[in-house]
Coordinates of C-alpha atoms in Angstrom, one line a residue:
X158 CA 0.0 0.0 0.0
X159 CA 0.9 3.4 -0.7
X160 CA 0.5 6.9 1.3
X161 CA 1.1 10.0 -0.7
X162 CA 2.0 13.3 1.8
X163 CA 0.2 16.3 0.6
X164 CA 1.9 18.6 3.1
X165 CA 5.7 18.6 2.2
X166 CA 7.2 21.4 0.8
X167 CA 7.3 22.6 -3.0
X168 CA 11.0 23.2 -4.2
X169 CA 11.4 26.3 -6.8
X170 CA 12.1 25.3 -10.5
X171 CA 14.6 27.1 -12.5
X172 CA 11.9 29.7 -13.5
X173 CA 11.6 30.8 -9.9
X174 CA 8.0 29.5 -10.0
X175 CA 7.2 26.7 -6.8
X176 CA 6.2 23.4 -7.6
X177 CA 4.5 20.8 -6.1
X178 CA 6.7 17.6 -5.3
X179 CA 4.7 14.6 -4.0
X180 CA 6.5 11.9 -2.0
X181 CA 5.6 8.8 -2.5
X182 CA 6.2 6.0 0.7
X183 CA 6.2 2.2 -0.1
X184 CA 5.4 -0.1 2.7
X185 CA 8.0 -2.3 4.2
X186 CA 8.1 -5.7 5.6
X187 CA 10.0 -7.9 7.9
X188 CA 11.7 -10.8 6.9
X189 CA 10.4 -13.9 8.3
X190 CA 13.5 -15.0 8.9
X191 CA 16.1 -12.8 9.7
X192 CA 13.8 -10.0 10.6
X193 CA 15.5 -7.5 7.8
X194 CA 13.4 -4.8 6.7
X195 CA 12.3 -5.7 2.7
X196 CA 9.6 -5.1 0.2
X197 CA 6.4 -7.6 0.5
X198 CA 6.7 -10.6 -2.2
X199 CA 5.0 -14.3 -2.1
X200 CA 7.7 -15.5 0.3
X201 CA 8.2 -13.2 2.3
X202 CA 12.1 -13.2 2.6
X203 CA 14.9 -11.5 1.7
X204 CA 17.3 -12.2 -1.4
X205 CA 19.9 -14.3 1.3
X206 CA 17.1 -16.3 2.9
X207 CA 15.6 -16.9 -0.4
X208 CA 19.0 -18.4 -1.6
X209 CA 19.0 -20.5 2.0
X210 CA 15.9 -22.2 1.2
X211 CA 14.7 -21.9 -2.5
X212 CA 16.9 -23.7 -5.0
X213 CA 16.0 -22.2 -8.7
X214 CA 18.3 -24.9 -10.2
X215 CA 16.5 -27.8 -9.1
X216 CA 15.0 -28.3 -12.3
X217 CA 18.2 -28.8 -13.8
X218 CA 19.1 -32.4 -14.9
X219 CA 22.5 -32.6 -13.1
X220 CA 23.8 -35.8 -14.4
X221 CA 24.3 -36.0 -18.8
X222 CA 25.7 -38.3 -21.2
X223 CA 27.6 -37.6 -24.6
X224 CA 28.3 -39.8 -26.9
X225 CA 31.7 -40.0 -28.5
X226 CA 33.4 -42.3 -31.1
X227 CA 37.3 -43.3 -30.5
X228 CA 38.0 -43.8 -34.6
X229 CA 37.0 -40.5 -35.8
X230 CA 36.6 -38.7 -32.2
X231 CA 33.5 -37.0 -32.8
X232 CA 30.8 -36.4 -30.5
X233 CA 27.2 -37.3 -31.1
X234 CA 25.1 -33.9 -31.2
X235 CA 21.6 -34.7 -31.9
X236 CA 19.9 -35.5 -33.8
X237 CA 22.2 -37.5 -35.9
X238 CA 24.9 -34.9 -36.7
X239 CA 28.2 -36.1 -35.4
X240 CA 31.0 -33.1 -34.9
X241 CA 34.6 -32.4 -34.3
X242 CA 34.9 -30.3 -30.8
X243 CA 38.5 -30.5 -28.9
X244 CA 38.5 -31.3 -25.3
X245 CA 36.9 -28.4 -22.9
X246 CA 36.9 -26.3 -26.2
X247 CA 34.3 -23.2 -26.9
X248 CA 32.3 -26.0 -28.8
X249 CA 32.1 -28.7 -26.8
X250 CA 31.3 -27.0 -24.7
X251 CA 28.1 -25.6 -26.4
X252 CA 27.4 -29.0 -27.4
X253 CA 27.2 -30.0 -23.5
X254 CA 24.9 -27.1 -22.8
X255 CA 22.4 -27.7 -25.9
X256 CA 22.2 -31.3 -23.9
X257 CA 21.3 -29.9 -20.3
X258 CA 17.4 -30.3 -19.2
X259 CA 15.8 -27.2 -17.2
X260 CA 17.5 -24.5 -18.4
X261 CA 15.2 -22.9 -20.8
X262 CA 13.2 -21.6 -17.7
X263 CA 16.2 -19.9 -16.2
X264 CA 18.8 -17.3 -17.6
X265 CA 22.4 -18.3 -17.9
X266 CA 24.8 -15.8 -16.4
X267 CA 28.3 -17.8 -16.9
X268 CA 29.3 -21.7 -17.8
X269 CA 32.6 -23.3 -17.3
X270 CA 34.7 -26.0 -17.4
X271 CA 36.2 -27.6 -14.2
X272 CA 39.4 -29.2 -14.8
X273 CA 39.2 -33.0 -15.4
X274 CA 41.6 -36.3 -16.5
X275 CA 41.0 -36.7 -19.9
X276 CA 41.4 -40.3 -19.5
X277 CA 38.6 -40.3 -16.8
X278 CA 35.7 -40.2 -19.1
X279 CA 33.8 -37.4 -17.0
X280 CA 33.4 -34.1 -17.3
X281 CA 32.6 -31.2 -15.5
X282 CA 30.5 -28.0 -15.9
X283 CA 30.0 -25.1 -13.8
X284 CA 26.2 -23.0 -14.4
X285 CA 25.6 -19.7 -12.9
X286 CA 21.3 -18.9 -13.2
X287 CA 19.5 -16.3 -12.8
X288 CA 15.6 -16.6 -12.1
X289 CA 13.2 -15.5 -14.8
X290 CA 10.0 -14.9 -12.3
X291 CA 9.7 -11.5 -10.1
X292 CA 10.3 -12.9 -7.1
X293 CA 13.3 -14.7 -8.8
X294 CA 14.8 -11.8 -10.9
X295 CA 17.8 -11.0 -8.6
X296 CA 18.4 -14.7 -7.4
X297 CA 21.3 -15.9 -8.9
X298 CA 22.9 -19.8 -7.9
X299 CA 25.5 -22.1 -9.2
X300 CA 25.5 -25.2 -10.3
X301 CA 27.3 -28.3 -11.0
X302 CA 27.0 -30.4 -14.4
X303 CA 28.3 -34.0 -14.5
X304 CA 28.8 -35.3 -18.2
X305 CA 29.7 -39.2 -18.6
X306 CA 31.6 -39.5 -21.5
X307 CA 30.3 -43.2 -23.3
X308 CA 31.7 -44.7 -26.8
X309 CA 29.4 -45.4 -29.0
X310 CA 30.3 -45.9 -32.6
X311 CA 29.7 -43.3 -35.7
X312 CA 27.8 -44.5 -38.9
X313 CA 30.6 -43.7 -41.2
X314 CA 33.2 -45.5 -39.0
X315 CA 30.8 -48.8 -38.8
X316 CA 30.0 -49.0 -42.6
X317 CA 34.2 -48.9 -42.5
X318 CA 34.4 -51.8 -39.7
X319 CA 31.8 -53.7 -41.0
X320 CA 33.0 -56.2 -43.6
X321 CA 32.4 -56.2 -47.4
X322 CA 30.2 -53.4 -46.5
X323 CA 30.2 -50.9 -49.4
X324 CA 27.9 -48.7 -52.0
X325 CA 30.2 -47.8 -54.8
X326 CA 33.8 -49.3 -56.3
X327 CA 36.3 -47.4 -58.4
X328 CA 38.0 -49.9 -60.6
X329 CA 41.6 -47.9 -61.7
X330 CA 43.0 -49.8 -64.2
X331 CA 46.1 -49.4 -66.7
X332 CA 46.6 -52.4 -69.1
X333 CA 50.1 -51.6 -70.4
X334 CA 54.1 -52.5 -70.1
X335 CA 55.0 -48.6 -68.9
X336 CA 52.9 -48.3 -66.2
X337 CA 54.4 -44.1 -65.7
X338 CA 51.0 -42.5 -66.6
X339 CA 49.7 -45.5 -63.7
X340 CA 52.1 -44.2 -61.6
X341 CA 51.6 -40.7 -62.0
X342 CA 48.1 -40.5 -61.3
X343 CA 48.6 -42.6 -58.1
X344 CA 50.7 -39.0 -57.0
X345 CA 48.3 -37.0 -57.8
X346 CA 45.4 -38.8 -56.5
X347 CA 47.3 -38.3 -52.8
X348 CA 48.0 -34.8 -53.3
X349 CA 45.0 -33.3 -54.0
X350 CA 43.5 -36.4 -51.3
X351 CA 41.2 -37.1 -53.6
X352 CA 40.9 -41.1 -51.6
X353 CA 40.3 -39.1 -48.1
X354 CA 36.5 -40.6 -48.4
X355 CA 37.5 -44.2 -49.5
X356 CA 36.4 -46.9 -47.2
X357 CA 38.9 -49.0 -48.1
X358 CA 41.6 -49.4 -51.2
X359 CA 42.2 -52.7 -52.3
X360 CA 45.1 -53.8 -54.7
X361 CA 44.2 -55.6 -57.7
X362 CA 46.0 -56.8 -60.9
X363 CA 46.4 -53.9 -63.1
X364 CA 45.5 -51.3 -60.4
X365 CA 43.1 -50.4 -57.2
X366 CA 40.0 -50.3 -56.6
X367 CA 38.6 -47.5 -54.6
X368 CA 35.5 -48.3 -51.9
X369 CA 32.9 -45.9 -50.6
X370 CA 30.1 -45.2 -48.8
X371 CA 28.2 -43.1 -50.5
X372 CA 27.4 -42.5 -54.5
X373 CA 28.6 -38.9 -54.7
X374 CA 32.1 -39.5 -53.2
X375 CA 32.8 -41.8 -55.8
X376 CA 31.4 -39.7 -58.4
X377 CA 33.6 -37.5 -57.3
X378 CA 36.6 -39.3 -57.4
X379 CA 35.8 -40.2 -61.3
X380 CA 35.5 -36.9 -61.9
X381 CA 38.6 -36.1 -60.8
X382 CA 40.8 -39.1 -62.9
X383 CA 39.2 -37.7 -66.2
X384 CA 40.2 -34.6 -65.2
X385 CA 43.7 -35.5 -64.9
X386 CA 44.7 -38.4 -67.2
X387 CA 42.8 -39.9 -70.8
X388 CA 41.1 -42.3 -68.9
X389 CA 37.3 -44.2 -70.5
X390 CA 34.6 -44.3 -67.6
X391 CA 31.7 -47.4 -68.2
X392 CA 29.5 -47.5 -64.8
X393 CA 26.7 -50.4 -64.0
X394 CA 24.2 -50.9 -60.6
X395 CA 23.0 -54.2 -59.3
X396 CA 20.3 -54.1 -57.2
X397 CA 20.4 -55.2 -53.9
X398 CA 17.1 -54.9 -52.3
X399 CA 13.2 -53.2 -53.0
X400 CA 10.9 -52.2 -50.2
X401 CA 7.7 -52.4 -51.9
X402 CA 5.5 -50.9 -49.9
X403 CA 7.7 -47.6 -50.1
X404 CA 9.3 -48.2 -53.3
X405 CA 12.3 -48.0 -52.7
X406 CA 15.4 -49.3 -54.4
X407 CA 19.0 -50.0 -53.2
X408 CA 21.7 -50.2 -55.6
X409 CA 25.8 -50.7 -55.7
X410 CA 27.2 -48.8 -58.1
X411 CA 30.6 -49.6 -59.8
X412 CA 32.7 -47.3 -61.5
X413 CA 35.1 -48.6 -64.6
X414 CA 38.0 -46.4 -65.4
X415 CA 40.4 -47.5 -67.8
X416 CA 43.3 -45.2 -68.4
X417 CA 44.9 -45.3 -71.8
X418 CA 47.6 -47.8 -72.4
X419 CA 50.1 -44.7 -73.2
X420 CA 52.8 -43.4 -70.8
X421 CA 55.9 -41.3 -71.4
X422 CA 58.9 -42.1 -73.8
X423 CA 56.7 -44.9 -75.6
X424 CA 56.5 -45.4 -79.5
X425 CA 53.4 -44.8 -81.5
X426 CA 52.5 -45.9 -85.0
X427 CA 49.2 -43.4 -86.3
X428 CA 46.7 -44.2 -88.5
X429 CA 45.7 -41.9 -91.8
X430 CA 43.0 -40.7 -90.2
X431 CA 44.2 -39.7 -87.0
X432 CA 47.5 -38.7 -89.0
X433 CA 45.2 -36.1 -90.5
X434 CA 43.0 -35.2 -87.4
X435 CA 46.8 -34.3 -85.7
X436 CA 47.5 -32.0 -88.7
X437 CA 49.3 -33.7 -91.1
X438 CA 52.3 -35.2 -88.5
X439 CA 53.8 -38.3 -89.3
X440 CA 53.3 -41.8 -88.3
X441 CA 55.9 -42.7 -86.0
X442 CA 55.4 -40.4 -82.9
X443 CA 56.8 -40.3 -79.6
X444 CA 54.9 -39.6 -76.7
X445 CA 56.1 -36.5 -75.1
X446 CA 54.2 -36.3 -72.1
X447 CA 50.4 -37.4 -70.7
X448 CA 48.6 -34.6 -68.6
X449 CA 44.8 -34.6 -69.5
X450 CA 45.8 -34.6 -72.8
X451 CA 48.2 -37.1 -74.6
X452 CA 51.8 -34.7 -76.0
X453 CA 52.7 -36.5 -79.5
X454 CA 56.0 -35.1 -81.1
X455 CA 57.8 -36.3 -84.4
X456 CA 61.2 -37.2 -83.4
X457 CA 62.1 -36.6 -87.3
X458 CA 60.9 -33.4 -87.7
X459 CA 60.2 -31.9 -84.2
X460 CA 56.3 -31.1 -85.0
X461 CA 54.3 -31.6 -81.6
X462 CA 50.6 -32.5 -81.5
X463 CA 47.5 -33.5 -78.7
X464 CA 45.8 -36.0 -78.7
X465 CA 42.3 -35.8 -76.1
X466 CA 41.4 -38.7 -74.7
X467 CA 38.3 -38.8 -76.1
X468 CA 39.4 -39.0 -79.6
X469 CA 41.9 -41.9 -78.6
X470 CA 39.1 -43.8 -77.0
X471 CA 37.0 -43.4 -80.6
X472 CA 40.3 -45.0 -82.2
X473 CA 42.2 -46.8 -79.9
X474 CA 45.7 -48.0 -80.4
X475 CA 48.8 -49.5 -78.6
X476 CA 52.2 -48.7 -78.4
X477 CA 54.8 -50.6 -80.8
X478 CA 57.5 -49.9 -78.6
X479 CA 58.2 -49.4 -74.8
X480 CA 61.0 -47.8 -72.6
X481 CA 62.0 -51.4 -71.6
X482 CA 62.8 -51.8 -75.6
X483 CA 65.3 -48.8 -75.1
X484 CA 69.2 -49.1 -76.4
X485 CA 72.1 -47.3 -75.4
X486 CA 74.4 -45.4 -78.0
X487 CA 77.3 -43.4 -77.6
X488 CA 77.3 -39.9 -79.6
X489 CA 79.9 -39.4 -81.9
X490 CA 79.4 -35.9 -83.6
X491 CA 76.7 -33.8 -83.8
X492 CA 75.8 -31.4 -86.3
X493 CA 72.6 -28.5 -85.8
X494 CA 70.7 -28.0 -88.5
X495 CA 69.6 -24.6 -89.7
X496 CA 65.7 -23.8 -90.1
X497 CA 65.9 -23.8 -94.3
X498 CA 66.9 -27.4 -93.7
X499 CA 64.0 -28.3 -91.4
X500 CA 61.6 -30.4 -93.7
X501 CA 58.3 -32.1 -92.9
X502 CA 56.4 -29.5 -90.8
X503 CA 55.4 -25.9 -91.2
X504 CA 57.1 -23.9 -88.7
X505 CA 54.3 -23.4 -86.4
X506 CA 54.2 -27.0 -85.8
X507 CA 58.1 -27.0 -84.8
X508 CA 59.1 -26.8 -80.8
X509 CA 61.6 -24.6 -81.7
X510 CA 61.7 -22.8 -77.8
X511 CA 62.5 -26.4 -76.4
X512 CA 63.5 -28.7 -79.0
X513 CA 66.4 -28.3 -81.9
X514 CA 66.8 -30.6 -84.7
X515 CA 70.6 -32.0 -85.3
X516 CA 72.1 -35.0 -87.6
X517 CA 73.6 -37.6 -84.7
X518 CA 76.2 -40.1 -85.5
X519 CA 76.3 -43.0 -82.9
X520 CA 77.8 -46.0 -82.4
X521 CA 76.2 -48.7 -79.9
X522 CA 77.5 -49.0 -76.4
X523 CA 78.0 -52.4 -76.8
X524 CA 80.0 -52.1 -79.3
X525 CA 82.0 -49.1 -78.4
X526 CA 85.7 -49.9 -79.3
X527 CA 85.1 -52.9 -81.4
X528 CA 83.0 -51.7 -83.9
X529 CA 83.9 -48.1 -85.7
X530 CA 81.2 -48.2 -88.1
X531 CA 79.0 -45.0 -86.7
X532 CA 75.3 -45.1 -87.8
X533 CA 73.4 -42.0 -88.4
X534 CA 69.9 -40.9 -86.7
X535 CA 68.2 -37.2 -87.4
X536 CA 66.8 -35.8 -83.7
X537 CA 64.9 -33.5 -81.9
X538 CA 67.6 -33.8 -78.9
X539 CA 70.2 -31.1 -80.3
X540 CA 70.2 -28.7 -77.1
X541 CA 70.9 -31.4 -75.0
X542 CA 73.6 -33.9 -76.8
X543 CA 77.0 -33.3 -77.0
X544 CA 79.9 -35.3 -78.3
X545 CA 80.1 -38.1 -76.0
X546 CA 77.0 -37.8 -74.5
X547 CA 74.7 -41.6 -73.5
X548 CA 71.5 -41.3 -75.5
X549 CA 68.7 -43.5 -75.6
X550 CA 66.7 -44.9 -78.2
X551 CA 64.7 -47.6 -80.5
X552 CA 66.5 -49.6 -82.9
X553 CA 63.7 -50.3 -85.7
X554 CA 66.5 -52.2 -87.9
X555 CA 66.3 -54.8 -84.7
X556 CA 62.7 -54.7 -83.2
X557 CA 60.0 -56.9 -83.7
X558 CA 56.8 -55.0 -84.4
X559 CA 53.7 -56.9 -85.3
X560 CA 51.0 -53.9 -85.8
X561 CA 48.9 -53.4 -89.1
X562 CA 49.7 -49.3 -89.3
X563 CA 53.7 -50.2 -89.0
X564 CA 53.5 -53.0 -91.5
X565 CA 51.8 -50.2 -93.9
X566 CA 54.5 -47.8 -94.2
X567 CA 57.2 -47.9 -96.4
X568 CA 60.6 -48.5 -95.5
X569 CA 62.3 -45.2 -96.9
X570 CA 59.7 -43.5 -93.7
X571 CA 61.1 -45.8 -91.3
X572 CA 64.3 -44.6 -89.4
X573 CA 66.8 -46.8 -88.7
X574 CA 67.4 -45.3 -84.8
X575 CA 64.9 -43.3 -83.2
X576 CA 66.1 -41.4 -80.3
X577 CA 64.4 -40.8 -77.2
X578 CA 65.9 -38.9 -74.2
X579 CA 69.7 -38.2 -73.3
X580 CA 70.6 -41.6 -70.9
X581 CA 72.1 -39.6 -67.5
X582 CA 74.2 -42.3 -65.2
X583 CA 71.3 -44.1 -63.0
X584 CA 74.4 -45.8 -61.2
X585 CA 75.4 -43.2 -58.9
X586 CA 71.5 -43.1 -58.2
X587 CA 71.8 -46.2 -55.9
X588 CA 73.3 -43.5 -53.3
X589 CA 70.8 -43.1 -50.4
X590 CA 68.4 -40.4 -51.6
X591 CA 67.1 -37.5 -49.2
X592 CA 63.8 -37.5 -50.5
X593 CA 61.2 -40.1 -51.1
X594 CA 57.4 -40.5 -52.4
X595 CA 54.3 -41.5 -50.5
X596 CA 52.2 -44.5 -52.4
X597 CA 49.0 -46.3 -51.9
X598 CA 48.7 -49.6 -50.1
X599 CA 49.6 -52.0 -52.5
X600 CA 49.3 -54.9 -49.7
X601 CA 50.9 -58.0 -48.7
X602 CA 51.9 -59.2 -52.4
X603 CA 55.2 -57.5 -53.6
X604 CA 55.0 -57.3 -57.8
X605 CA 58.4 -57.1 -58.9
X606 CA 57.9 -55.6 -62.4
X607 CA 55.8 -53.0 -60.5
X608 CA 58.5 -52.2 -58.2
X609 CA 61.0 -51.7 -60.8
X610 CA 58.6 -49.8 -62.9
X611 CA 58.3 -47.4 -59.5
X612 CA 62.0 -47.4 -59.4
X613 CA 62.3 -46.1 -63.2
X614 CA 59.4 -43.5 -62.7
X615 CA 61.7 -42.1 -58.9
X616 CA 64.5 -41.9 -61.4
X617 CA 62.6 -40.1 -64.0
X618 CA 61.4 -37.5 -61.4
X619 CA 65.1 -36.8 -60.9
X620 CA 66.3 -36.3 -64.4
X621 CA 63.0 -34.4 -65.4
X622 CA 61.7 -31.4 -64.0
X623 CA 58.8 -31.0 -65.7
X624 CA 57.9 -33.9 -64.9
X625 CA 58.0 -33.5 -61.4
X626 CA 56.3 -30.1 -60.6
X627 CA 52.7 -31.6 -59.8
X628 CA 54.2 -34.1 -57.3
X629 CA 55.1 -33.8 -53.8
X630 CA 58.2 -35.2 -52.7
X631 CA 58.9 -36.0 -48.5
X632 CA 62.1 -35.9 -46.2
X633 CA 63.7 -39.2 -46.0
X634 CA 63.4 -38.6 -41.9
X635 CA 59.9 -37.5 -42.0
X636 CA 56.9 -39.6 -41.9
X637 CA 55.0 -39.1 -44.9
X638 CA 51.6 -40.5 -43.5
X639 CA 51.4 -38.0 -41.1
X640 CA 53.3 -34.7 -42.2
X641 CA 52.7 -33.0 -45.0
X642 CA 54.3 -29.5 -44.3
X643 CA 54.1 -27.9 -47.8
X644 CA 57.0 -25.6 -46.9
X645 CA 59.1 -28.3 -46.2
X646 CA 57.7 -30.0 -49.8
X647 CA 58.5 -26.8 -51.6
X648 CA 62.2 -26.7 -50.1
X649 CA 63.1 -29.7 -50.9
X650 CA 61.8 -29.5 -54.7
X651 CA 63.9 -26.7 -55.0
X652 CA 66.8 -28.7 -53.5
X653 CA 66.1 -31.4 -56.1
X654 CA 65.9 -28.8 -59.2
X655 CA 69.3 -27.4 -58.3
X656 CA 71.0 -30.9 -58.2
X657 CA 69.0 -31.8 -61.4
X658 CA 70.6 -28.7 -62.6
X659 CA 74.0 -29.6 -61.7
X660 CA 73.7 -33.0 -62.9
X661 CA 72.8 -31.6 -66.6
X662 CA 75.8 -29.1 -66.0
X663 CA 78.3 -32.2 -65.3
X664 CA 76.9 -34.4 -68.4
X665 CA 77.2 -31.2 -70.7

C-alpha cells in the first residue's frame, strides 16, 4: 500500500516558480526469517534467505551423457549430426549445454569447465542462473554439471568396420608395359586427397579399386581421374534390395576407369586418319608427355601434336615400342641443323623454344671400341647432346613390331634409330636419396615388375623437372603418413631442381 504526503514542501524550478513535489512511501516488511526490513513478495524473505531455502536450479538435470566415437573422435550432437569439438573447447562446450534439461526456464549468467583427466571419461560444468520470475529476478545460484563420457560408434566408421560393406567401387586400371602414366596419377590422387573418403583401397591386378560409402564420393573421385589423365569411364548398378510398400530401391554402383595404355617415352605408329585429325604429323610419334591430354612429337621433324582422350578412346591404339625396348648409344658428332633445312612441318608446328633438330652419328655402347662403323639418326635432342654424351633410343633395324599401321609404311619412312631422351648415369642413383614418395597400399603381395617400374618413374622425377612439378616429394626422416608441411615439400623440390641442374651441367 501506498501513502502520498500532501503537506511537504514545494521546491522552486529554474523559472523561480514553486512546484508541487509529491513523496511517494512504499510499505516495508519484515523478513520472516532474519527479521531485515524488505519489500512484501510471495515468500516473504529477503534475497539471502531466499537463496538458503529456494533452489532455482532444481529443475536442472544434473547428471548427462555424450556420446563420443574413438575412430573418428567426434561427438554425437543430436539429432544425428556427429562433430569435431577439442576437449573443454568453446564448442564442446556448447554441445554439453544444448544437452542440459531445465535451463530454458532460467537465464544463464556464466558456464565453465572444471578441470578434469582426460582419461577419466567425465566431465565437468560449472552454471551460474538467474531466475526468470519476479520474485526470482535478482536470485542468482551455481551449479554443478556432471557429463559421462560413453563410446558409441559413428555411422561412417561402422560402414568402415563392418566387412564387405560398401555402395560404390572405383576400378583404376592401366593395361600396359609402362605403367608411368599408372604411376603418375597414383601422385596426384594423394595430393589433391582425392581417396580421403574411401572406405577401403584394395590392390588388384592392373590397379586399385577404390571403396565408398556413399554414390557422390565416388562420383567425385571419377571426376577427378578424367580430369587428370585420358582415362574411358563405363558404370553399372545391381540391385540389392526393393521395399515395396515404399518403393524403394537400393543399388551398388561400380565405376570402370580405364586409363589409356600410353605413358611417357613410348612409341606410337598413327593411322591416316588420325595422321590427318593431328594436322598432317607423321606416323611414328613419340609420346612427349600425358597430362589430360596425350603430347605427341615427331622425333624426325620436331612437329608436336594432342591428342584428347576422347578422340583416342574413338580409335584406340597400342604402343609398338616401350621404354624397356630402349638401347644405349654413344654420340659421336653432332651437327645443328639450320631452319631452311628443317623439312616435314610448317614452322608453327616446330618446338623450336625447347626442341632443336641435329644429324647424330652414334655408335652402340655395346659395341663401343670394337666396332667403328658409326650409324646416323636425325633428332629432336640437339640442345641437350654433345659429343660423347649416353642417348637412348629404338632400334627399328632390330625390333619386332607386329602392328597393321607399322607393317603399312614404307621403309624409306622408317628410321633406322629413333632417339628418345639423353641416358644420365642411374648408377650413382643407388646412393641413399634425401627425398622419397608417399604411395598407396599395395598390400601384402610385392610385384616385382611394378617395383622396378616405381623405381624407373623415382628416377625419371630426378632427371625431369617438368615432370615432377605436380608431385610432392617428402624428407627421407619425416613420416610421410602423417606430415605433409608444404613448406618443407616446396624446399626440398627446389633442392632437387638445383641438383638436377647440376647434374645436366656435369653431363654437358
Amino acid at each position: 500500500m501506498e501513502y502520498v504526503d500532501f503537506n511537504a514542501k514545494s521546491s522552486p524550478n529554474k523559472n523561480g516558480e514553486d512546484k508541487e513535489v509529491i513523496q511517494i512511501r512504499r510499505n516495508t516488511i519484515l523478513c520472516c526469517e532474519c527479521g531485515a526490513k524488505i519489500e512484501p513478495n510471495t515468500h516473504n524473505m529477503c534475497t539471502n534467505c531466499l537463496r538458503d531455502h529456494i533452489d532455482i536450479t532444481e529443475g536442472i538435470s544434473k547428471e548427462v551423457e555424450l556420446q563420443y566415437c574413438r575412430n573418428c573422435e567426434r561427438y554425437l550432437q543430436p539429432p544425428g549430426e556427429w562433430i569435431n569439438a577439442r576437449w573443454e573447447s568453446r564448442e564442446l562446450l556448447g554441445l554439453c549445454l544444448k544437452k542440459i534439461r531445465g535451463l530454458k526456464s532460467l537465464n544463464l549468467i556464466d558456464a565453465c569447465f572444471i578441470w578434469t583427466e582426460k582419461h577419466s571419461k567425465r566431465l565437468k560444468v560449472k552454471l551460474v542462473v538467474e531466475g526468470n520470475e519476479v520474485d526470482h529476478a535478482s536470485l542468482r545460484q551455481g551449479a554443478i554439471v556432471d557429463y559421462t563420457i560413453q563410446n558409441q560408434m559413428c555411422h561412417e566408421c561402422h560402414r568402415v568396420e563392418a566387412k564387405d560393406f560398401w555402395r560404390c567401387v572405383v576400378q583404376v586400371r592401366q593395361h600396359a608395359d609402362n605403367k608411368k602414366t599408372y604411376l603418375y596419377l597414383e601422385q596426384l590422387i594423394l595430393k589433391h586427397k582425392a581417396h580421403e573418403n574411401t572406405l577401403g583401397i584394395k590392390p588388384m591386378h592392373g590397379g586399385l579399386d577404390f571403396y565408398f560409402a556413399s554414390e557422390n564420393h565416388a562420383r567425385k573421385l571419377v571426376s577427378f581421374l578424367e580430369a587428370m589423365v585420358p582415362v574411358k569411364v563405363t558404370n553399372s548398378r545391381r540391385l540389392i534390395s526393393h521395399d515395396k510398400n515404399s518403393n524403394i530401391h537400393h543399388y551398388k554402383y561400380t565405376w570402370s576407369v580405364e586409363i589409356a595404355p600410353l605413358s611417357k617415352d613410348s612409341l606410337v605408329c598413327l593411322s591416316p586418319k588420325l595422321r590427318h585429325q593431328l594436322g598432317n604429323i607423321p606416323a611414328l610419334c613419340l609420346v612427349h608427355k600425358v597430362t589430360h591430354n596425350m603430347n605427341l612429337i615427331d622425333p624426325v621433324s620436331g612437329q608436336l601434336s594432342e591428342l584428347s582422350g576422347l578422340n583416342y578412346f574413338r580409335s584406340p591404339f597400342e604402343a609398338i615400342c616401350n621404354p624397356k625396348q630402349l638401347v644405349e648409344y654413344i654420340v659421336m658428332d653432332v651437327e645443328t641443323l639450320k631452319p631452311s633445312e628443317r623439312k616435314g612441318s610448317s614452322s608453327k608446328n616446330l618446338t623450336s623454344d625447347r626442341h632443336l633438330l641435329c644429324d647424330v652419328w652414334l655408335v652402340r655402347a655395346s659395341q663401343l671400341g670394337t666396332n667403328d662403323n658409326t650409324i646416323h639418326a636425325r633428332s629432336h635432342l640437339g640442345h641437350v647432346l654433345a659429343v660423347g654424351d649416353s642417348v637412348l633410343g629404338y632400334s627399328m633395324t632390330e625390333a619386332n613390331i607386329n602392328e597393321a599401321e607399322f607393317e603399312k609404311l614404307k621403309s624409306d619412312n622408317i628410321p633406322d634409330i629413333i632417339l628418345v631422351r639423353k641416358c644420365h648415369d642411374r648408377q650413382s642413383g643407388n646412393r641413399k636419396r634425401l627425398w622419397k614418395l608417399r604411395h598407396l597400399s599395395y598390400g601384402h603381395q610385392v610385384d616385382e615388375q611394378l617395383v622396378r617400374d616405381k623405381l624407373d618413374f623415382i628416377e625419371d622425377l630426378e632427371e625431369d623437372p617438368e615432370f615432377r612439378k605436380n608431385i610432392n616429394v617428402y624428407p627421407e626422416h619425416i613420416n610421410v603418413a602423417e606430415n605433409e608441411d608444404t613448406e618443407v615439400i616446396n624446399e626440398l623440390a627446389e633442392i632437387l631442381d638445383e641438383n638436377g641442374e647440376d647434374k645436366m651441367k656435369d653431363k654437358s
